[in-house]
Coordinates of C-alpha atoms in Angstrom, one line a residue:
L1 CA 148.7 27.8 28.9
R2 CA 148.0 24.6 27.2
C3 CA 148.9 21.7 29.7
A4 CA 150.5 18.6 28.5
F5 CA 148.0 16.2 30.1
A6 CA 145.2 17.8 28.5
G7 CA 145.9 17.9 24.8
D8 CA 143.5 17.4 21.9
G9 CA 142.4 13.8 21.9
F10 CA 143.3 13.0 25.5
A11 CA 141.0 10.2 26.5
L12 CA 139.5 9.4 29.9
E13 CA 138.1 6.3 31.0
A14 CA 134.8 5.7 33.0
G15 CA 135.8 6.7 36.7
D16 CA 138.7 8.7 35.8
M17 CA 138.9 12.3 37.1
L18 CA 140.8 15.1 35.7
L19 CA 142.1 18.0 37.9
V20 CA 142.8 21.1 35.9
P21 CA 144.8 24.1 37.6
P22 CA 143.0 27.5 36.8
E23 CA 146.0 28.6 34.6
C24 CA 145.4 25.7 32.3
E25 CA 143.1 25.1 29.3
H26 CA 141.8 21.7 28.7
G27 CA 140.5 19.6 26.1
F28 CA 139.6 16.0 26.4
V29 CA 137.1 13.3 25.2
Y30 CA 135.5 10.2 26.5
D31 CA 136.1 7.1 24.4
K32 CA 132.9 5.5 25.0
P33 CA 129.5 6.5 23.7
G34 CA 126.7 7.4 26.2
V35 CA 129.2 8.3 29.1
S36 CA 128.4 11.6 31.0
W37 CA 130.6 13.6 33.6
I38 CA 130.3 15.8 36.5
T39 CA 132.1 19.0 36.5
I40 CA 132.9 20.8 39.7
R41 CA 134.6 24.3 39.7
F42 CA 136.3 25.3 43.0
E43 CA 138.9 27.7 44.6
R44 CA 141.7 26.6 46.7
A45 CA 143.5 28.7 49.2
E46 CA 147.2 29.2 48.7
D47 CA 148.8 26.6 51.3
G48 CA 152.5 26.4 50.2
E49 CA 151.9 23.1 48.4
S50 CA 153.0 23.0 44.6
R51 CA 150.1 23.0 42.2
W52 CA 149.3 19.8 40.6
G53 CA 147.2 18.8 37.6
G54 CA 146.5 15.6 36.0
V55 CA 144.3 12.6 35.8
I56 CA 143.2 10.8 38.8
R57 CA 142.8 7.2 37.3
G58 CA 140.0 5.1 39.1
R59 CA 141.1 3.1 42.1
P60 CA 139.2 1.6 45.0
F61 CA 139.5 4.8 47.2
T62 CA 138.3 7.1 44.2
D63 CA 135.5 4.5 43.2
R64 CA 134.2 4.7 46.8
L65 CA 134.3 8.4 46.9
V66 CA 132.4 8.8 43.6
S67 CA 129.8 6.3 44.6
S68 CA 129.2 8.3 47.7
F69 CA 129.0 11.4 46.0
K70 CA 126.5 9.8 43.3
I71 CA 124.2 8.9 46.3
A72 CA 124.4 12.0 48.1
I73 CA 124.1 14.6 45.2
P74 CA 121.7 13.3 42.7
G75 CA 121.5 16.6 40.8
S76 CA 122.6 20.0 41.2
A77 CA 124.1 21.0 44.6
D78 CA 121.8 23.8 45.5
K79 CA 121.0 23.2 49.3
P80 CA 123.7 24.4 52.1
Y81 CA 124.2 20.9 53.3
E82 CA 124.8 19.6 49.7
K83 CA 127.6 22.2 49.1
A84 CA 129.1 21.1 52.3
F85 CA 129.1 17.6 51.0
V86 CA 130.7 18.8 47.9
G87 CA 133.4 20.6 50.0
G88 CA 134.2 17.4 51.9
F89 CA 134.4 15.5 48.7
L90 CA 137.0 17.8 47.3
D91 CA 138.9 17.9 50.6
A92 CA 139.2 14.0 50.7
L93 CA 140.3 14.2 46.9
L94 CA 143.1 16.8 47.7
H95 CA 144.3 14.7 50.6
Y96 CA 144.4 11.5 48.4
I97 CA 146.7 13.0 45.7
R98 CA 149.1 14.1 48.6
S99 CA 149.1 10.4 49.7
D100 CA 151.6 7.7 49.2
E101 CA 148.9 5.5 47.7
F102 CA 148.3 7.9 45.0
R103 CA 152.0 8.2 44.3
Q104 CA 152.5 4.3 43.7
P105 CA 154.2 3.2 40.5
A106 CA 152.2 1.4 38.0
D107 CA 153.9 -1.9 38.6
S108 CA 153.7 -1.9 42.4
P109 CA 151.7 -4.4 44.2
G110 CA 149.0 -1.6 45.2
A111 CA 148.7 -0.7 41.5
L112 CA 148.0 -4.4 40.5
L113 CA 145.4 -4.6 43.1
G114 CA 143.8 -1.3 41.8
Q115 CA 143.7 -2.8 38.3
I116 CA 142.1 -6.1 39.4
T117 CA 139.5 -4.0 41.5
D118 CA 138.8 -1.8 38.6
M119 CA 138.2 -4.7 36.2
V120 CA 135.9 -6.4 38.7
L121 CA 133.9 -3.4 39.4
A122 CA 133.6 -2.9 35.6
R123 CA 131.4 -5.9 35.4
G124 CA 128.9 -4.2 37.5
G125 CA 128.5 -7.1 40.0
R126 CA 128.5 -9.8 37.1
A127 CA 130.8 -12.7 37.5
V128 CA 134.3 -12.8 36.2
T129 CA 136.7 -15.6 36.5
V130 CA 140.4 -15.7 37.6
S131 CA 141.3 -17.1 34.1
E132 CA 139.6 -14.1 32.5
L133 CA 141.3 -11.6 34.7
A134 CA 144.7 -13.3 33.9
E135 CA 144.2 -13.3 30.3
E136 CA 143.4 -9.5 30.3
L137 CA 146.5 -8.7 32.4
S138 CA 148.8 -11.0 30.4
Y139 CA 149.4 -13.5 33.4
T140 CA 148.9 -17.2 33.7
R141 CA 145.9 -18.0 35.9
S142 CA 148.2 -19.7 38.6
H143 CA 150.8 -16.9 38.5
L144 CA 148.1 -14.3 39.0
S145 CA 146.4 -16.1 41.8
K146 CA 149.9 -16.6 43.7
K147 CA 150.8 -13.0 43.2
F148 CA 147.3 -11.7 44.3
R149 CA 147.5 -14.0 47.5
A150 CA 150.9 -12.5 48.2
I151 CA 149.7 -9.0 48.0
A152 CA 146.1 -9.3 49.5
G153 CA 146.5 -12.3 51.9
E154 CA 143.3 -13.9 50.5
S155 CA 142.4 -15.8 47.3
L156 CA 141.6 -13.7 44.3
K157 CA 138.2 -15.9 43.9
A158 CA 137.3 -14.8 47.4
Y159 CA 138.0 -11.2 46.5
I160 CA 136.0 -11.4 43.5
D161 CA 133.0 -12.7 45.4
R162 CA 133.5 -10.0 48.0
L163 CA 133.2 -7.2 45.7
R164 CA 130.2 -8.8 43.9
V165 CA 128.4 -9.1 47.2
Q166 CA 129.1 -5.4 48.0
K167 CA 127.5 -4.5 44.8
A168 CA 124.5 -6.9 45.4
E169 CA 124.0 -5.2 48.8
E170 CA 124.2 -1.8 47.3
L171 CA 121.4 -2.6 44.7
L172 CA 119.4 -4.4 47.1
K173 CA 119.4 -1.4 49.5
Y174 CA 119.2 1.5 47.0
R175 CA 117.2 0.1 43.9
E176 CA 113.7 -0.1 43.8
D177 CA 113.8 -3.1 41.4
S178 CA 112.4 -6.6 42.5
I179 CA 114.8 -8.9 43.9
S180 CA 114.5 -11.2 40.7
E181 CA 115.3 -8.2 38.5
I182 CA 118.5 -7.5 40.7
A183 CA 119.6 -11.0 40.4
A184 CA 119.1 -11.1 36.7
D185 CA 121.2 -7.9 36.4
L186 CA 124.0 -9.5 38.3
G187 CA 124.0 -12.6 36.0
F188 CA 122.4 -15.1 38.2
G189 CA 120.4 -17.7 36.4
D190 CA 117.8 -18.0 39.0
L191 CA 116.7 -16.4 42.4
F192 CA 117.7 -19.5 44.2
S193 CA 121.4 -19.3 43.3
F194 CA 121.2 -15.6 43.9
S195 CA 119.8 -16.2 47.5
R196 CA 122.4 -18.8 48.4
F197 CA 125.2 -16.5 47.2
V198 CA 124.0 -13.6 49.2
K199 CA 123.4 -15.8 52.2
K200 CA 126.7 -17.3 52.2
H201 CA 128.7 -14.0 52.2
T202 CA 126.4 -11.9 54.4
G203 CA 124.5 -14.2 56.7
A204 CA 121.3 -12.5 55.5
S205 CA 118.8 -13.2 52.6
P206 CA 118.3 -10.8 49.8
R207 CA 114.8 -9.9 51.1
E208 CA 116.3 -9.2 54.6
L209 CA 118.9 -6.8 53.2
K210 CA 116.3 -5.1 51.0
G211 CA 114.2 -4.3 53.9
K212 CA 116.8 -2.6 55.8

């Protein structure tokens, strides 16, 4: 059976996942050079739920889920505890696709929040302005700012900074590069401005975070 969602030329973006039922063949391509993927084959016990297959687009939940997977499973899952982690990953994923959050329409407030989150995370912790996001989403700056505050209860600038500092904390804790190298990767012109940014949002210096 050739599934409609997995036809020739079907493109996945970085961070997307494709769930393929056993009876379906699939053919897909990545539209960007140098992108790799993880393939997981699993069996699911019959539970009365209808079968589902299709694309799981990257959203805040799936981004966190995949990030955890990459940290816990750096290579093949050979050890018993690694296999247990993969099982938990799949269980969380299946619960997610049954949730109301997954079924949100593309124009819902949650979907817009997901779009914005994806765009900020795609910068890898580097700065992005509200104006840049508004242009990409075909909004005016003021309209996007008002719409975002109504959805999230905080300013878009504050939200962008929060995601950036989360990325900075992740790099400081898990990368062996120097603080100066991490600051440069995140687009800071000097170590002082990076330290001030991190201290303002976390209450700790980059050196303190790296030592944890």
